[in-house]
PDB file of C-alpha atoms in Angstrom:
ATOM      1  CA  MET V   9     113.934  77.247  30.703  1.00  0.00           C
ATOM      2  CA  PRO V  10     117.815  77.377  30.988  1.00  0.00           C
ATOM      3  CA  ARG V  11     119.247  75.067  28.427  1.00  0.00           C
ATOM      4  CA  VAL V  12     122.503  72.636  29.199  1.00  0.00           C
ATOM      5  CA  THR V  13     123.822  70.983  25.910  1.00  0.00           C
ATOM      6  CA  ILE V  14     126.076  67.991  26.337  1.00  0.00           C
ATOM      7  CA  THR V  15     128.367  67.026  23.353  1.00  0.00           C
ATOM      8  CA  VAL V  16     130.320  64.003  23.759  1.00  0.00           C
ATOM      9  CA  PRO V  17     133.105  63.536  21.363  1.00  0.00           C
ATOM     10  CA  GLU V  18     132.114  62.210  18.135  1.00  0.00           C
ATOM     11  CA  ARG V  19     128.483  62.147  19.177  1.00  0.00           C
ATOM     12  CA  THR V  20     125.284  64.250  18.516  1.00  0.00           C
ATOM     13  CA  PRO V  21     124.719  67.024  21.034  1.00  0.00           C
ATOM     14  CA  GLN V  22     122.209  66.199  23.870  1.00  0.00           C
ATOM     15  CA  PRO V  23     120.562  69.382  25.024  1.00  0.00           C
ATOM     16  CA  TYR V  24     118.434  69.425  28.225  1.00  0.00           C
ATOM     17  CA  ARG V  25     115.990  72.175  29.866  1.00  0.00           C
ATOM     18  CA  PHE V  26     114.813  72.591  33.212  1.00  0.00           C
ATOM     19  CA  GLN V  27     112.811  75.017  35.388  1.00  0.00           C
ATOM     20  CA  LEU V  28     114.509  78.416  37.175  1.00  0.00           C
ATOM     21  CA  ASP V  29     113.194  76.813  40.464  1.00  0.00           C
ATOM     22  CA  ARG V  30     115.425  73.603  39.879  1.00  0.00           C
ATOM     23  CA  MET V  31     117.845  73.936  42.517  1.00  0.00           C
ATOM     24  CA  LYS V  32     120.319  71.084  41.625  1.00  0.00           C
ATOM     25  CA  VAL V  33     121.191  69.315  38.622  1.00  0.00           C
ATOM     26  CA  ASN V  34     123.568  66.174  39.195  1.00  0.00           C
ATOM     27  CA  MET V  35     125.731  64.876  36.261  1.00  0.00           C
ATOM     28  CA  GLY V  36     128.155  62.045  35.799  1.00  0.00           C
ATOM     29  CA  ARG V  37     128.488  58.702  34.269  1.00  0.00           C
ATOM     30  CA  GLY V  38     126.261  56.893  36.854  1.00  0.00           C
ATOM     31  CA  SER V  39     122.887  56.082  36.177  1.00  0.00           C
ATOM     32  CA  GLU V  40     121.292  57.895  39.364  1.00  0.00           C
ATOM     33  CA  ASN V  41     122.245  61.258  38.080  1.00  0.00           C
ATOM     34  CA  ASP V  42     120.177  63.785  36.518  1.00  0.00           C
ATOM     35  CA  ILE V  43     122.024  64.127  33.411  1.00  0.00           C
ATOM     36  CA  VAL V  44     123.943  60.709  32.412  1.00  0.00           C
ATOM     37  CA  ILE V  45     127.005  61.362  30.270  1.00  0.00           C
ATOM     38  CA  ASP V  46     128.151  58.190  28.673  1.00  0.00           C
ATOM     39  CA  CYS V  47     131.987  59.233  28.471  1.00  0.00           C
ATOM     40  CA  GLY V  48     135.133  57.520  30.010  1.00  0.00           C
ATOM     41  CA  SER V  49     136.691  60.719  30.944  1.00  0.00           C
ATOM     42  CA  VAL V  50     133.339  61.169  32.926  1.00  0.00           C
ATOM     43  CA  SER V  51     133.811  60.219  36.570  1.00  0.00           C
ATOM     44  CA  VAL V  52     130.550  58.378  38.045  1.00  0.00           C
ATOM     45  CA  ARG V  53     129.390  61.629  40.167  1.00  0.00           C
ATOM     46  CA  HIS V  54     131.308  64.005  38.415  1.00  0.00           C
ATOM     47  CA  ALA V  55     129.781  67.770  38.676  1.00  0.00           C
ATOM     48  CA  VAL V  56     126.539  69.475  39.977  1.00  0.00           C
ATOM     49  CA  MET V  57     125.127  72.282  38.791  1.00  0.00           C
ATOM     50  CA  GLU V  58     123.636  74.686  41.626  1.00  0.00           C
ATOM     51  CA  ARG V  59     121.064  77.544  41.411  1.00  0.00           C
ATOM     52  CA  ILE V  60     122.643  80.544  43.260  1.00  0.00           C
ATOM     53  CA  GLU V  61     121.465  84.010  43.894  1.00  0.00           C
ATOM     54  CA  GLY V  62     121.169  85.750  40.506  1.00  0.00           C
ATOM     55  CA  GLY V  63     122.178  82.489  38.449  1.00  0.00           C
ATOM     56  CA  TYR V  64     123.537  79.410  38.490  1.00  0.00           C
ATOM     57  CA  GLN V  65     127.172  77.727  39.278  1.00  0.00           C
ATOM     58  CA  LEU V  66     128.936  74.306  38.298  1.00  0.00           C
ATOM     59  CA  ARG V  67     130.751  72.701  41.050  1.00  0.00           C
ATOM     60  CA  ASP V  68     133.224  69.581  40.838  1.00  0.00           C
ATOM     61  CA  LEU V  69     132.624  66.747  43.072  1.00  0.00           C
ATOM     62  CA  GLY V  70     135.927  65.641  43.308  1.00  0.00           C
ATOM     63  CA  SER V  71     136.124  63.818  39.776  1.00  0.00           C
ATOM     64  CA  THR V  72     139.236  62.503  38.254  1.00  0.00           C
ATOM     65  CA  ASN V  73     139.584  64.845  35.166  1.00  0.00           C
ATOM     66  CA  GLY V  74     137.635  67.602  36.822  1.00  0.00           C
ATOM     67  CA  ILE V  75     135.881  70.722  35.187  1.00  0.00           C
ATOM     68  CA  LYS V  76     137.652  73.280  33.037  1.00  0.00           C
ATOM     69  CA  LEU V  77     137.096  76.727  31.963  1.00  0.00           C
ATOM     70  CA  ASP V  78     139.395  77.705  28.910  1.00  0.00           C
ATOM     71  CA  GLY V  79     141.617  74.685  29.816  1.00  0.00           C
ATOM     72  CA  VAL V  80     142.075  75.557  33.372  1.00  0.00           C
ATOM     73  CA  ALA V  81     140.760  73.146  35.694  1.00  0.00           C
ATOM     74  CA  ARG V  82     138.563  74.976  38.435  1.00  0.00           C
ATOM     75  CA  GLU V  83     136.711  73.767  41.640  1.00  0.00           C
ATOM     76  CA  ILE V  84     133.674  76.079  40.784  1.00  0.00           C
ATOM     77  CA  ILE V  85     132.742  77.581  37.693  1.00  0.00           C
ATOM     78  CA  PRO V  86     130.319  80.427  37.532  1.00  0.00           C
ATOM     79  CA  LEU V  87     127.607  80.043  34.802  1.00  0.00           C
ATOM     80  CA  ARG V  88     126.587  82.660  32.155  1.00  0.00           C
ATOM     81  CA  HIS V  89     124.736  82.757  29.337  1.00  0.00           C
ATOM     82  CA  GLY V  90     126.664  81.472  26.299  1.00  0.00           C
ATOM     83  CA  LEU V  91     129.501  79.834  28.539  1.00  0.00           C
ATOM     84  CA  SER V  92     130.956  76.916  27.296  1.00  0.00           C
ATOM     85  CA  VAL V  93     133.306  74.510  29.778  1.00  0.00           C
ATOM     86  CA  ARG V  94     134.561  71.206  29.725  1.00  0.00           C
ATOM     87  CA  ILE V  95     133.467  68.223  31.792  1.00  0.00           C
ATOM     88  CA  GLY V  96     136.239  65.662  31.580  1.00  0.00           C
ATOM     89  CA  ASP V  97     136.655  65.686  27.678  1.00  0.00           C
ATOM     90  CA  VAL V  98     132.709  66.459  27.428  1.00  0.00           C
ATOM     91  CA  ALA V  99     131.714  69.851  26.132  1.00  0.00           C
ATOM     92  CA  PHE V 100     129.021  71.742  28.494  1.00  0.00           C
ATOM     93  CA  ASP V 101     127.362  74.831  27.018  1.00  0.00           C
ATOM     94  CA  PHE V 102     124.965  76.822  28.916  1.00  0.00           C
ATOM     95  CA  THR V 103     122.498  79.274  27.646  1.00  0.00           C
ATOM     96  CA  LEU V 104     119.542  81.461  28.873  1.00  0.00           C
ATOM     97  CA  THR V 105     116.706  82.998  27.194  1.00  0.00           C
ATOM     98  CA  GLU V 106     116.314  87.196  27.494  1.00  0.00           C
ATOM     99  CA  ASP V 107     113.496  86.699  29.752  1.00  0.00           C
ATOM    100  CA  GLU V 108     115.342  84.479  32.098  1.00  0.00           C
ATOM    101  CA  ARG V 109     118.235  86.904  32.386  1.00  0.00           C
ATOM    102  CA  GLU V 110     116.275  89.567  33.208  1.00  0.00           C
ATOM    103  CA  ALA V 111     114.492  87.219  36.043  1.00  0.00           C
ATOM    104  CA  LEU V 112     118.061  86.499  37.256  1.00  0.00           C
ATOM    105  CA  SER V 113     119.600  89.727  37.409  1.00  0.00           C
ATOM    106  CA  ARG V 114     116.783  90.954  39.392  1.00  0.00           C
ATOM    107  CA  GLU V 115     117.788  88.617  42.160  1.00  0.00           C
ATOM    108  CA  LYS V 116     121.544  90.099  41.982  1.00  0.00           C
ATOM    109  CA  PRO V 117     121.671  92.352  45.142  1.00  0.00           C
ATOM    110  CA  MET V 118     122.387  96.373  44.418  1.00  0.00           C
ATOM    111  CA  GLU V 119     125.953  96.970  43.934  1.00  0.00           C
ATOM    112  CA  GLU V 120     127.800 100.349  44.559  1.00  0.00           C
ATOM    113  CA  SER V 121     128.177 102.270  41.193  1.00  0.00           C
ATOM    114  CA  PRO V 122     132.061 102.374  40.173  1.00  0.00           C
ATOM    115  CA  ILE V 123     133.996 105.673  40.105  1.00  0.00           C
ATOM    116  CA  VAL V 124     135.001 106.428  36.902  1.00  0.00           C
ATOM    117  CA  ARG V 125     138.017 108.687  36.499  1.00  0.00           C
ATOM    118  CA  GLU V 126     137.431 111.036  33.599  1.00  0.00           C
ATOM    119  CA  GLU V 127     140.242 113.031  31.810  1.00  0.00           C
ATOM    120  CA  TYR V 128     140.485 116.845  32.179  1.00  0.00           C
ATOM    121  CA  THR V 129     139.730 118.648  29.109  1.00  0.00           C
ATOM    122  CA  GLY V 130     139.920 122.228  30.318  1.00  0.00           C
ATOM    123  CA  PRO V 131     143.012 124.527  29.961  1.00  0.00           C
ATOM    124  CA  PRO V 132     146.144 123.303  31.982  1.00  0.00           C
ATOM    125  CA  SER V 133     146.605 124.459  35.498  1.00  0.00           C
ATOM    126  CA  LYS V 134     149.360 127.043  36.287  1.00  0.00           C
ATOM    127  CA  ARG V 135     149.155 126.226  39.976  1.00  0.00           C
ATOM    128  CA  VAL V 136     152.557 124.539  40.689  1.00  0.00           C
ATOM    129  CA  ALA V 137     152.110 122.391  44.166  1.00  0.00           C
ATOM    130  CA  ALA V 138     154.878 123.233  46.517  1.00  0.00           C
ATOM    131  CA  ARG V 139     157.398 120.794  47.201  1.00  0.00           C
ATOM    132  CA  PRO V 140     158.172 119.782  50.467  1.00  0.00           C
ATOM    133  CA  GLY V 141     161.371 120.850  51.604  1.00  0.00           C
ATOM    134  CA  PRO V 142     164.128 118.844  53.189  1.00  0.00           C
ATOM    135  CA  ALA V 143     162.962 117.565  56.828  1.00  0.00           C
ATOM    136  CA  VAL V 144     164.970 119.545  59.569  1.00  0.00           C
ATOM    137  CA  HIS V 145     165.525 117.189  62.778  1.00  0.00           C
ATOM    138  CA  ARG V 146     166.171 118.883  65.846  1.00  0.00           C
ATOM    139  CA  PRO V 147     167.575 117.195  68.667  1.00  0.00           C
ATOM    140  CA  LEU V 148     164.852 116.481  71.670  1.00  0.00           C
ATOM    141  CA  GLY V 149     164.499 119.214  73.864  1.00  0.00           C
ATOM    142  CA  SER V 150     166.263 122.135  71.575  1.00  0.00           C
ATOM    143  CA  ALA V 151     163.184 124.523  72.290  1.00  0.00           C
ATOM    144  CA  MET V 152     164.211 124.387  75.911  1.00  0.00           C
ATOM    145  CA  GLN V 153     167.511 125.165  75.587  1.00  0.00           C
ATOM    146  CA  GLN V 154     166.964 128.369  73.576  1.00  0.00           C
ATOM    147  CA  PRO V 155     165.443 130.895  75.820  1.00  0.00           C
ATOM    148  CA  SER V 156     163.240 133.475  74.763  1.00  0.00           C
ATOM    149  CA  ALA V 157     164.279 137.357  74.337  1.00  0.00           C
ATOM    150  CA  ALA V 158     162.541 138.251  77.186  1.00  0.00           C
ATOM    151  CA  ALA V 159     164.007 136.038  79.504  1.00  0.00           C
ATOM    152  CA  ASN V 160     167.343 137.356  78.195  1.00  0.00           C
ATOM    153  CA  PHE V 161     166.605 140.651  78.821  1.00  0.00           C
ATOM    154  CA  GLY V 162     165.640 139.775  82.479  1.00  0.00           C
ATOM    155  CA  MET V 163     168.614 137.832  83.035  1.00  0.00           C
ATOM    156  CA  VAL V 164     170.829 141.075  82.026  1.00  0.00           C
ATOM    157  CA  LEU V 165     168.598 143.361  84.170  1.00  0.00           C
ATOM    158  CA  LEU V 166     169.145 141.189  87.162  1.00  0.00           C
ATOM    159  CA  PHE V 167     172.967 140.916  86.803  1.00  0.00           C
ATOM    160  CA  MET V 168     173.177 144.978  86.594  1.00  0.00           C
ATOM    161  CA  LEU V 169     171.162 145.002  89.518  1.00  0.00           C
ATOM    162  CA  LEU V 170     173.163 142.568  91.282  1.00  0.00           C
ATOM    163  CA  SER V 171     176.200 144.509  90.177  1.00  0.00           C
ATOM    164  CA  ALA V 172     175.144 147.768  91.375  1.00  0.00           C
ATOM    165  CA  GLY V 173     174.244 146.537  94.685  1.00  0.00           C
ATOM    166  CA  ALA V 174     177.521 145.019  95.283  1.00  0.00           C
ATOM    167  CA  PHE V 175     179.389 148.125  94.289  1.00  0.00           C
ATOM    168  CA  PHE V 176     177.483 150.310  96.578  1.00  0.00           C
ATOM    169  CA  ALA V 177     177.999 147.703  99.294  1.00  0.00           C
ATOM    170  CA  GLY V 178     181.644 147.911  98.786  1.00  0.00           C
ATOM    171  CA  LEU V 179     181.564 151.734  98.945  1.00  0.00           C
ATOM    172  CA  TYR V 180     179.872 151.776 102.269  1.00  0.00           C
ATOM    173  CA  ILE V 181     181.909 149.622 104.098  1.00  0.00           C
ATOM    174  CA  ARG V 182     185.117 151.461 102.512  1.00  0.00           C
ATOM    175  CA  TYR V 183     183.566 154.855 103.654  1.00  0.00           C
ATOM    176  CA  SER V 184     182.922 153.466 107.006  1.00  0.00           C
ATOM    177  CA  GLN V 185     186.478 152.138 107.477  1.00  0.00           C
ATOM    178  CA  GLU V 186     187.990 155.376 106.158  1.00  0.00           C
ATOM    179  CA  ASN V 187     185.760 157.611 108.615  1.00  0.00           C
ATOM    180  CA  ASP V 188     185.600 155.945 111.987  1.00  0.00           C
ATOM    181  CA  GLY V 189     182.274 154.218 111.229  1.00  0.00           C
ATOM    182  CA  LYS V 190     180.535 157.390 109.928  1.00  0.00           C
ATOM    183  CA  SER V 191     177.264 156.359 107.618  1.00  0.00           C
ATOM    184  CA  LEU V 192     177.924 157.162 104.192  1.00  0.00           C
ATOM    185  CA  ILE V 193     173.970 157.523 103.774  1.00  0.00           C
ATOM    186  CA  GLU V 194     174.281 160.442 106.463  1.00  0.00           C
ATOM    187  CA  ALA V 195     177.003 161.980 104.747  1.00  0.00           C
ATOM    188  CA  ILE V 196     175.292 162.055 101.582  1.00  0.00           C
ATOM    189  CA  ALA V 197     171.914 163.318 103.393  1.00  0.00           C
ATOM    190  CA  LYS V 198     174.161 166.253 104.909  1.00  0.00           C
ATOM    191  CA  LYS V 199     176.018 167.255 101.864  1.00  0.00           C
ATOM    192  CA  GLY V 200     172.561 167.605  99.981  1.00  0.00           C
ATOM    193  CA  SER V 201     170.915 169.684 102.247  1.00  0.00           C
ATOM    194  CA  PRO V 202     170.864 173.667 102.005  1.00  0.00           C
ATOM    195  CA  ALA V 203     173.055 175.631 104.361  1.00  0.00           C
ATOM    196  CA  THR V 204     171.541 177.888 106.966  1.00  0.00           C
ATOM    197  CA  GLU V 205     172.806 181.292 107.541  1.00  0.00           C
ATOM    198  CA  GLU V 206     173.029 182.515 111.305  1.00  0.00           C
ATOM    199  CA  ALA V 207     171.391 185.958 111.787  1.00  0.00           C
ATOM    200  CA  PRO V 208     173.985 188.526 113.204  1.00  0.00           C
ATOM    201  CA  ALA V 209     173.512 189.152 116.779  1.00  0.00           C
ATOM    202  CA  GLU V 210     171.855 192.628 117.495  1.00  0.00           C
ATOM    203  CA  PRO V 211     174.042 195.094 119.689  1.00  0.00           C
ATOM    204  CA  ALA V 212     173.336 195.566 123.353  1.00  0.00           C
ATOM    205  CA  ALA V 213     170.916 198.486 124.276  1.00  0.00           C
ATOM    206  CA  GLU V 214     172.793 201.404 125.996  1.00  0.00           C
ATOM    207  CA  PRO V 215     171.560 202.088 129.528  1.00  0.00           C
ATOM    208  CA  ALA V 216     169.353 205.032 129.888  1.00  0.00           C
ATOM    209  CA  GLU V 217     170.710 208.073 131.563  1.00  0.00           C
TER     210      GLU V 217
END
């Protein structure tokens, strides 16, 4: 059975025991409490010990002097085996048997096991992590402002074709003006065709005598 020991200053400690199925134990100076503490620093309804999953907790009921753990006032103090707290100026010691601790530990929900970081004991790694270089900030749309090599070649080729067409058009017009409207294309075609030789005329036959 859990054991609570109440020690009023300059008085003999008073131990109390109860079963694990006891859900609440009220404590205070008033006679209606489960544990009556005769001390001026304790309020009429000072604190209550409550059964929770996996153990107990001590909760203050709005008392004047409160409950303290290690000299610090708390509203709720989770109780564990061997813990000593203060109710006003009164010592409150909480103990459990080994069987009770095992029974309460089975009530606690399973918790995820912690991840423990271990120190590396092998040889030092020779790989050096690459350091990120300075970030290059490019203006929005810079990729669109820089045409590709294929686009540059196409623009040059188009310019050359347009220049050649303009050159031949000018040459055609100039030739037509200087040769009374003759076509430059016909002149080029005639110049390129092979010359034909005319066969000599055969002498006329002499009349027969």
